[in-house]
Short mmCIF file of C-alpha atoms in Angstrom, two decimals:
data_model
loop_
_atom_site.label_atom_id
_atom_site.label_comp_id
_atom_site.label_asym_id
_atom_site.label_seq_id
_atom_site.Cartn_x
_atom_site.Cartn_y
_atom_site.Cartn_z
CA UNK A 1 8.72 -16.60 -28.35
CA UNK A 2 5.03 -15.50 -29.31
CA UNK A 3 4.14 -12.03 -30.32
CA UNK A 4 1.71 -12.89 -27.05
CA UNK A 5 4.91 -12.16 -25.17
CA UNK A 6 6.36 -9.07 -26.30
CA UNK A 7 2.55 -7.59 -26.24
CA UNK A 8 2.41 -8.41 -22.64
CA UNK A 9 5.83 -7.52 -21.50
CA UNK A 10 7.12 -4.64 -24.00
CA UNK A 11 4.64 -2.06 -24.42
CA UNK A 12 4.81 0.52 -22.18
CA UNK A 13 1.95 -0.07 -19.42
CA UNK A 14 -0.90 2.58 -19.24
CA UNK A 15 -0.44 2.95 -15.27
CA UNK A 16 -1.81 1.19 -12.57
CA UNK A 17 -1.52 0.80 -8.79
CA UNK A 18 -0.71 -2.43 -7.43
CA UNK A 19 -1.05 -3.55 -3.82
CA UNK A 20 0.50 -7.02 -2.63
CA UNK A 21 -0.95 -8.63 0.06
CA UNK A 22 1.37 -11.42 1.57
CA UNK A 23 0.46 -14.01 4.06
CA UNK A 24 3.48 -13.13 6.63
CA UNK A 25 2.19 -16.13 9.41
CA UNK A 26 4.13 -18.70 10.91
CA UNK A 27 3.12 -21.41 8.77
CA UNK A 28 4.45 -19.55 5.56
CA UNK A 29 8.38 -19.10 7.13
CA UNK A 30 10.01 -21.14 5.19
CA UNK A 31 8.40 -20.04 1.60
CA UNK A 32 8.62 -16.52 2.89
CA UNK A 33 11.97 -15.70 0.28
CA UNK A 34 10.05 -17.45 -2.32
CA UNK A 35 7.18 -15.09 -2.26
CA UNK A 36 9.90 -11.96 -2.25
CA UNK A 37 10.96 -13.04 -5.30
CA UNK A 38 7.65 -13.52 -7.23
CA UNK A 39 7.19 -9.76 -6.13
CA UNK A 40 10.12 -8.44 -7.21
CA UNK A 41 9.76 -10.52 -10.85
CA UNK A 42 6.61 -8.48 -11.02
CA UNK A 43 7.71 -5.14 -9.65
CA UNK A 44 10.73 -5.65 -12.44
CA UNK A 45 8.03 -5.31 -15.10
CA UNK A 46 6.24 -2.58 -14.35
CA UNK A 47 7.14 1.09 -15.31
CA UNK A 48 7.64 2.66 -11.94
CA UNK A 49 10.19 5.50 -12.59
CA UNK A 50 7.98 7.80 -14.77
CA UNK A 51 4.48 7.77 -12.48
CA UNK A 52 3.08 5.26 -14.64
CA UNK A 53 3.07 2.49 -12.09
CA UNK A 54 2.97 2.45 -8.33
CA UNK A 55 3.25 -0.05 -5.96
CA UNK A 56 2.65 -1.24 -2.34
CA UNK A 57 3.28 -4.39 0.20
CA UNK A 58 1.37 -5.27 2.99
CA UNK A 59 1.64 -8.50 5.15
CA UNK A 60 -0.53 -9.99 8.11
CA UNK A 61 -1.13 -12.67 10.14
CA UNK A 62 -3.15 -11.69 12.72
CA UNK A 63 -2.70 -8.25 11.87
CA UNK A 64 -2.07 -6.54 8.72
CA UNK A 65 1.14 -4.47 8.71
CA UNK A 66 2.40 -1.85 5.96
CA UNK A 67 5.71 -2.48 4.41
CA UNK A 68 5.23 0.45 1.79
CA UNK A 69 2.75 2.47 0.50
CA UNK A 70 1.15 3.61 -3.36
CA UNK A 71 3.00 7.03 -2.65
CA UNK A 72 5.95 5.67 -0.55
CA UNK A 73 8.76 5.04 -3.12
CA UNK A 74 8.79 6.71 -6.72
CA UNK A 75 11.77 4.83 -7.92
CA UNK A 76 11.50 0.97 -9.12
CA UNK A 77 15.37 0.24 -7.36
CA UNK A 78 13.96 1.69 -4.19
CA UNK A 79 10.70 -0.79 -4.44
CA UNK A 80 13.48 -3.43 -5.27
CA UNK A 81 15.91 -2.83 -2.52
CA UNK A 82 12.88 -2.35 0.05
CA UNK A 83 11.05 -5.85 -0.76
CA UNK A 84 14.78 -7.87 -1.00
CA UNK A 85 14.80 -6.70 2.80
CA UNK A 86 11.50 -7.79 4.21
CA UNK A 87 11.17 -9.93 7.10
CA UNK A 88 9.02 -12.25 7.72
CA UNK A 89 6.48 -10.81 9.88
CA UNK A 90 5.45 -14.15 11.93
CA UNK A 91 2.18 -14.77 13.92
CA UNK A 92 -0.98 -16.09 14.18
CA UNK A 93 -4.22 -16.57 13.42
CA UNK A 94 -4.03 -15.58 10.08
CA UNK A 95 -6.96 -13.25 9.97
CA UNK A 96 -7.35 -12.47 5.66
CA UNK A 97 -10.47 -10.63 6.14
CA UNK A 98 -8.98 -8.05 8.06
CA UNK A 99 -5.95 -7.65 6.28
CA UNK A 100 -8.47 -7.06 3.27
CA UNK A 101 -10.78 -4.40 5.38
CA UNK A 102 -7.15 -2.37 6.26
CA UNK A 103 -6.19 -1.98 2.83
CA UNK A 104 -9.92 -0.31 1.78
CA UNK A 105 -9.77 1.69 4.70
CA UNK A 106 -5.81 2.57 4.33
CA UNK A 107 -4.14 1.66 1.57
CA UNK A 108 -6.55 2.13 -1.54
CA UNK A 109 -7.02 5.70 -0.63
CA UNK A 110 -5.69 9.10 -1.89
CA UNK A 111 -3.68 9.54 1.39
CA UNK A 112 -1.88 6.43 0.74
CA UNK A 113 -1.38 7.81 -2.75
CA UNK A 114 -4.24 5.58 -4.54
CA UNK A 115 -5.37 7.04 -7.94
CA UNK A 116 -8.61 5.69 -7.84
CA UNK A 117 -10.42 8.76 -8.14
CA UNK A 118 -8.49 9.27 -11.43
CA UNK A 119 -9.39 6.47 -12.24
CA UNK A 120 -6.19 4.14 -12.55
CA UNK A 121 -7.19 0.90 -12.79
CA UNK A 122 -6.53 -0.75 -8.62
CA UNK A 123 -5.39 -3.79 -8.24
CA UNK A 124 -4.70 -6.11 -5.23
CA UNK A 125 -2.78 -9.61 -5.95
CA UNK A 126 -3.24 -12.09 -2.23
CA UNK A 127 -0.34 -14.54 -1.98
CA UNK A 128 -1.97 -16.79 0.61
CA UNK A 129 -0.40 -19.75 2.25
CA UNK A 130 -3.52 -21.15 4.58
CA UNK A 131 -7.64 -20.19 5.40
CA UNK A 132 -8.68 -17.45 7.15
CA UNK A 133 -9.63 -17.35 10.36
CA UNK A 134 -11.75 -14.79 10.72
CA UNK A 135 -14.33 -13.63 7.62
CA UNK A 136 -13.62 -12.73 4.59
CA UNK A 137 -17.26 -12.21 3.40
CA UNK A 138 -17.95 -8.34 3.55
CA UNK A 139 -14.39 -7.01 3.17
CA UNK A 140 -13.94 -8.52 -0.31
CA UNK A 141 -17.41 -7.35 -1.22
CA UNK A 142 -16.47 -3.68 -0.30
CA UNK A 143 -13.15 -4.10 -2.17
CA UNK A 144 -15.28 -5.44 -5.62
CA UNK A 145 -17.54 -2.46 -4.74
CA UNK A 146 -14.80 -0.15 -4.08
CA UNK A 147 -13.97 -1.02 -7.90
CA UNK A 148 -10.62 -2.76 -7.43
CA UNK A 149 -9.44 -5.95 -9.51
CA UNK A 150 -8.28 -8.96 -7.14
CA UNK A 151 -6.30 -11.55 -8.02
CA UNK A 152 -5.41 -14.62 -5.43
CA UNK A 153 -2.84 -16.69 -4.97
CA UNK A 154 -3.06 -19.85 -2.71
CA UNK A 155 -0.75 -22.90 -2.20
CA UNK A 156 -2.83 -26.30 -1.39
CA UNK A 157 -3.05 -25.19 2.07
CA UNK A 158 -5.14 -22.25 0.98
CA UNK A 159 -9.00 -22.09 1.06
CA UNK A 160 -9.56 -22.59 -2.96
CA UNK A 161 -13.43 -21.21 -2.84
CA UNK A 162 -12.06 -18.48 -0.28
CA UNK A 163 -9.67 -17.47 -2.34
CA UNK A 164 -12.40 -17.38 -5.35
CA UNK A 165 -14.67 -15.30 -3.29
CA UNK A 166 -11.96 -12.91 -2.65
CA UNK A 167 -11.25 -12.20 -6.32
CA UNK A 168 -12.88 -10.02 -8.31
CA UNK A 169 -14.53 -13.23 -10.24
CA UNK A 170 -13.87 -16.59 -9.20
CA UNK A 171 -11.91 -17.34 -12.52
CA UNK A 172 -9.02 -14.82 -11.19
CA UNK A 173 -8.04 -17.12 -8.04
CA UNK A 174 -4.93 -19.14 -8.89
CA UNK A 175 -3.26 -22.64 -7.07
CA UNK A 176 0.42 -23.45 -6.89
CA UNK A 177 1.41 -26.34 -4.88
CA UNK A 178 4.41 -24.54 -2.78
CA UNK A 179 4.81 -20.61 -2.50
CA UNK A 180 8.93 -22.46 -4.37
CA UNK A 181 6.48 -22.98 -7.37
CA UNK A 182 5.63 -19.01 -7.51
CA UNK A 183 8.72 -18.30 -9.90
CA UNK A 184 6.90 -20.59 -12.35
CA UNK A 185 4.30 -18.37 -12.44
CA UNK A 186 5.90 -15.73 -13.23
CA UNK A 187 6.47 -16.98 -16.37
CA UNK A 188 2.97 -18.58 -16.81
CA UNK A 189 1.68 -15.41 -16.39
CA UNK A 190 3.99 -13.78 -19.22
CA UNK A 191 2.91 -16.30 -21.86
CA UNK A 192 0.19 -16.85 -24.15
CA UNK A 193 -3.20 -18.30 -23.47
CA UNK A 194 -2.63 -21.88 -23.86
CA UNK A 195 -2.42 -21.75 -19.82
CA UNK A 196 -5.73 -20.99 -19.20
CA UNK A 197 -8.16 -18.06 -18.73
CA UNK A 198 -7.14 -17.77 -15.19
CA UNK A 199 -3.81 -17.11 -15.45
CA UNK A 200 -4.39 -14.92 -18.76
CA UNK A 201 -6.49 -12.70 -16.81
CA UNK A 202 -3.68 -12.05 -14.19
CA UNK A 203 -1.06 -11.68 -16.64
CA UNK A 204 -3.29 -8.90 -18.80
CA UNK A 205 -3.67 -7.25 -15.78
CA UNK A 206 0.04 -7.07 -14.52
CA UNK A 207 1.71 -6.38 -17.78
CA UNK A 208 -1.18 -4.49 -19.56
CA UNK A 209 -0.22 -2.97 -23.15
CA UNK A 210 -0.76 0.52 -23.59
CA UNK A 211 -3.15 1.13 -26.17
CA UNK A 212 -6.74 0.37 -27.05
CA UNK A 213 -9.15 1.04 -29.41
CA UNK A 214 -12.62 1.54 -27.77
CA UNK A 215 -15.62 1.73 -29.88
CA UNK A 216 -19.13 2.74 -27.63
CA UNK A 217 -22.68 1.66 -28.80
CA UNK A 218 -25.07 3.64 -28.07
CA UNK A 219 -28.62 2.93 -27.68
CA UNK A 220 -30.35 5.83 -29.17
CA UNK A 221 -33.60 4.13 -29.61
CA UNK A 222 -37.25 6.23 -28.30
CA UNK A 223 -37.23 4.55 -24.83
CA UNK A 224 -33.72 6.44 -24.07
CA UNK A 225 -34.70 9.99 -24.96
CA UNK A 226 -34.53 11.34 -21.47
CA UNK A 227 -31.74 9.26 -19.88
CA UNK A 228 -29.46 9.97 -23.29
CA UNK A 229 -27.42 13.32 -21.51
CA UNK A 230 -26.62 10.92 -18.73
CA UNK A 231 -25.13 8.01 -21.16
CA UNK A 232 -22.99 11.12 -23.14
CA UNK A 233 -21.75 12.21 -19.75
CA UNK A 234 -20.73 8.82 -19.12
CA UNK A 235 -18.61 8.64 -22.14
CA UNK A 236 -16.67 11.35 -21.64
CA UNK A 237 -15.74 10.50 -18.32
CA UNK A 238 -14.36 7.54 -19.26
CA UNK A 239 -12.81 9.26 -22.25
CA UNK A 240 -11.12 11.71 -20.36
CA UNK A 241 -9.08 8.76 -18.57
CA UNK A 242 -7.62 7.79 -22.23
CA UNK A 243 -4.36 8.36 -23.44
CA UNK A 244 -5.99 10.15 -27.33
CA UNK A 245 -3.03 12.78 -27.51
CA UNK A 246 -0.51 10.51 -28.35
CA UNK A 247 -2.48 8.20 -30.23
CA UNK A 248 -2.87 5.10 -27.71
CA UNK A 249 -6.28 4.90 -27.48
CA UNK A 250 -8.70 5.39 -29.70
CA UNK A 251 -12.18 5.88 -30.00
CA UNK A 252 -15.53 5.91 -31.88
CA UNK A 253 -18.78 6.41 -31.03
CA UNK A 254 -21.80 4.62 -33.01
CA UNK A 255 -25.86 5.22 -32.19
CA UNK A 256 -28.51 3.33 -32.73
CA UNK A 257 -31.79 2.48 -32.73
CA UNK A 258 -33.26 0.84 -35.94
CA UNK A 259 -30.51 1.69 -37.80
CA UNK A 260 -27.05 2.55 -36.74
CA UNK A 261 -25.35 5.33 -37.59
CA UNK A 262 -21.37 6.16 -37.06
CA UNK A 263 -20.95 8.62 -35.43
CA UNK A 264 -17.34 9.24 -35.80
CA UNK A 265 -15.26 6.26 -36.51
CA UNK A 266 -11.61 5.52 -34.72
CA UNK A 267 -9.24 7.44 -36.96
CA UNK A 268 -11.28 10.19 -37.63
CA UNK A 269 -10.14 12.29 -34.46
CA UNK A 270 -6.83 12.14 -33.23
CA UNK A 271 -7.26 14.45 -29.73
CA UNK A 272 -8.96 14.03 -26.70
CA UNK A 273 -10.54 17.86 -26.78
CA UNK A 274 -12.03 16.67 -30.56
CA UNK A 275 -13.82 13.68 -29.24
CA UNK A 276 -15.40 15.47 -26.02
CA UNK A 277 -16.73 18.46 -28.11
CA UNK A 278 -18.28 15.96 -30.65
CA UNK A 279 -19.79 13.74 -28.01
CA UNK A 280 -21.18 17.00 -25.77
CA UNK A 281 -22.97 17.92 -28.91
CA UNK A 282 -24.77 14.81 -29.97
CA UNK A 283 -27.86 14.87 -30.54
CA UNK A 284 -30.51 11.23 -29.63
CA UNK A 285 -31.20 9.89 -32.92
CA UNK A 286 -34.61 8.01 -32.06
CA UNK A 287 -36.46 5.54 -33.84
CA UNK A 288 -37.94 1.89 -33.03
CA UNK A 289 -37.42 -0.82 -33.10
CA UNK A 290 -34.08 -1.71 -31.34
CA UNK A 291 -32.24 -3.52 -33.99
CA UNK A 292 -28.99 -4.53 -31.56
CA UNK A 293 -28.16 -7.25 -33.74
CA UNK A 294 -27.90 -5.88 -36.76
CA UNK A 295 -25.87 -2.80 -34.92
CA UNK A 296 -23.23 -5.42 -33.69
CA UNK A 297 -23.21 -6.66 -37.14
CA UNK A 298 -22.30 -3.12 -38.16
CA UNK A 299 -19.32 -2.40 -35.99
CA UNK A 300 -18.27 -5.75 -37.38
CA UNK A 301 -18.40 -4.51 -41.03
CA UNK A 302 -17.68 -1.07 -41.00
CA UNK A 303 -15.98 -0.56 -37.51
CA UNK A 304 -13.32 -2.33 -36.37
CA UNK A 305 -11.94 -2.60 -39.76
CA UNK A 306 -8.19 -1.03 -40.76
CA UNK A 307 -10.18 1.34 -42.95
CA UNK A 308 -11.62 3.00 -40.02
CA UNK A 309 -8.99 3.22 -37.95
CA UNK A 310 -8.78 -0.54 -36.04
CA UNK A 311 -5.31 -1.48 -35.49
CA UNK A 312 -6.57 -4.90 -34.75
CA UNK A 313 -3.65 -6.61 -37.22
CA UNK A 314 -1.37 -4.62 -34.96
CA UNK A 315 -2.67 -6.62 -31.83
CA UNK A 316 -3.78 -3.54 -30.61
CA UNK A 317 -6.84 -4.85 -28.45
CA UNK A 318 -10.41 -3.78 -29.55
CA UNK A 319 -12.89 -3.16 -26.87
CA UNK A 320 -16.88 -2.36 -27.16
CA UNK A 321 -18.70 -1.02 -24.73
CA UNK A 322 -22.39 -1.15 -25.49
CA UNK A 323 -25.13 0.91 -23.62
CA UNK A 324 -28.50 -0.34 -23.93
CA UNK A 325 -32.12 0.71 -22.50
CA UNK A 326 -33.90 -2.33 -23.69
CA UNK A 327 -34.55 -5.87 -25.32
CA UNK A 328 -33.19 -5.88 -28.35
CA UNK A 329 -36.04 -7.01 -31.34
CA UNK A 330 -33.74 -8.48 -33.84
CA UNK A 331 -31.32 -11.48 -32.69
CA UNK A 332 -27.74 -11.08 -31.37
CA UNK A 333 -26.68 -14.24 -31.81
CA UNK A 334 -24.62 -14.34 -34.67
CA UNK A 335 -23.11 -10.80 -34.44
CA UNK A 336 -21.78 -11.10 -31.38
CA UNK A 337 -20.53 -14.27 -31.92
CA UNK A 338 -18.60 -12.71 -34.69
CA UNK A 339 -17.43 -10.19 -33.00
CA UNK A 340 -15.92 -12.40 -30.52
CA UNK A 341 -14.15 -14.64 -33.02
CA UNK A 342 -12.64 -11.25 -33.93
CA UNK A 343 -11.83 -10.78 -30.74
CA UNK A 344 -13.49 -7.91 -29.54
CA UNK A 345 -14.08 -7.80 -25.96
CA UNK A 346 -17.18 -6.25 -25.35
CA UNK A 347 -19.03 -5.11 -22.13
CA UNK A 348 -22.28 -4.71 -22.14
CA UNK A 349 -23.93 -2.21 -19.74
CA UNK A 350 -27.99 -2.16 -19.33
CA UNK A 351 -30.54 -0.55 -17.77
CA UNK A 352 -33.51 -2.47 -15.89
CA UNK A 353 -35.81 -2.44 -18.85
CA UNK A 354 -32.78 -4.57 -20.49
CA UNK A 355 -32.87 -8.05 -21.10
CA UNK A 356 -30.05 -9.09 -18.55
CA UNK A 357 -29.36 -12.69 -20.51
CA UNK A 358 -29.20 -10.63 -23.76
CA UNK A 359 -26.31 -8.45 -22.29
CA UNK A 360 -24.42 -11.24 -20.91
CA UNK A 361 -24.31 -12.96 -24.47
CA UNK A 362 -23.52 -10.17 -26.41
CA UNK A 363 -20.62 -9.67 -23.60
CA UNK A 364 -17.10 -11.21 -23.89
CA UNK A 365 -17.74 -12.97 -20.86
CA UNK A 366 -21.18 -13.15 -19.17
CA UNK A 367 -19.37 -11.63 -15.63
CA UNK A 368 -18.59 -8.59 -18.41
CA UNK A 369 -22.44 -7.32 -18.30
CA UNK A 370 -23.02 -4.70 -15.79
CA UNK A 371 -27.12 -3.53 -14.91
CA UNK A 372 -28.20 0.11 -13.38
CA UNK A 373 -31.44 0.82 -12.54
CA UNK A 374 -31.39 3.88 -14.99
CA UNK A 375 -29.07 5.16 -16.92
CA UNK A 376 -28.36 8.52 -14.23
CA UNK A 377 -26.51 5.31 -12.27
CA UNK A 378 -23.82 5.11 -15.01
CA UNK A 379 -21.20 6.64 -12.63
CA UNK A 380 -22.03 3.68 -10.11
CA UNK A 381 -20.59 1.53 -12.45
CA UNK A 382 -17.94 3.73 -14.26
CA UNK A 383 -14.68 2.47 -12.05
CA UNK A 384 -15.46 -1.05 -12.34
CA UNK A 385 -15.56 -0.64 -16.08
CA UNK A 386 -12.63 1.19 -16.53
CA UNK A 387 -10.41 -1.58 -14.59
CA UNK A 388 -11.87 -4.56 -15.66
CA UNK A 389 -11.14 -2.68 -19.24
CA UNK A 390 -7.55 -1.61 -18.38
CA UNK A 391 -6.86 -5.43 -16.88
CA UNK A 392 -8.52 -7.65 -19.06
CA UNK A 393 -8.14 -5.78 -22.51
CA UNK A 394 -4.97 -8.24 -23.39
CA UNK A 395 -7.81 -11.53 -22.64
CA UNK A 396 -8.33 -11.97 -26.57
CA UNK A 397 -5.65 -9.48 -27.86
CA UNK A 398 -4.87 -11.29 -31.04
CA UNK A 399 -1.76 -12.76 -32.02
CA UNK A 400 -0.82 -10.74 -35.40
CA UNK A 401 -0.87 -13.28 -38.44
CA UNK A 402 3.03 -13.31 -38.82
CA UNK A 403 3.60 -15.05 -35.23
CA UNK A 404 4.12 -18.78 -34.76
CA UNK A 405 2.25 -20.28 -31.49
CA UNK A 406 4.31 -21.33 -28.55
#
């Protein structure tokens, strides 16, 4: 088997709250055992006993019913026993909209065990066998705004456009012929990127690696002087959620304007405290013009390297978070492509003064570009960014050079 398999399954997960929303309407009675089997197979791969991962299951038809919440069980054995014993709910019609709203109001909450406010990724896996009788638009949007990463799996009897609308991104919707095909999906989820983007994205989320190398590229040009304190605060908030002290996560910060300047590299600091102290003390660089292209090339040549602490060759996910307040003076095309080819997963956050098309071009995928009105609004996208990073870091994880394809 390929090293991708081991990177997705055998490494310790970083921690996530996963909610399974199961269609228990009359039309799914025959396939329900296969649905339960799928949930069990996924739970088997999670780290529940050390409280890294938490699981909840909700079954629905006309109305939703929580089988157990995220804080109901603390051992994998208890979860598996309960899933095995689940009885098919039955009923009609299928109100998926109401069920999604129920999750928003009653499951993805601190009282139900959600660690959303602690920065823990929130994941929803919907398994549906039909079209919803009620509207899913508003509740699906509410979950996206909350920062929940929703994956929707449906049979051919489901509405594919509806599944795409519910999913965090249309590419996160997956279709199977029948529920009895779900066990095959489990194997696909654990396999290589040859199965396609949408399956691999779900795999990355359900079986995420523990560690990552994160580089923050900060716009320090003249136009960002006023908002720079908010940028530093944002970086600190994200760093607070990382596992630095046990060397799972490494962090680097580079500031740039006309030229880039590394504030510190991935191997400069080994404790979260040192990183936070340095970020707090960062001084705004200043200067013009804003050469984002040159800064990206600098990262390619000087930061995402083994000598600077990058663990790219060890198969550790490489993540870049760009925070920009304006349009680049130079071209970003070639250096952005070079980072993609290297396997760096780039997220670009820009203010309304930035060029949205340029941000999309820089990002690994256009959907990874985020926009805020001002830097002071950065806290509004923190949860969305963190959930995306935690659940998508394996999308471009390079296969170590000594591995062989499946």
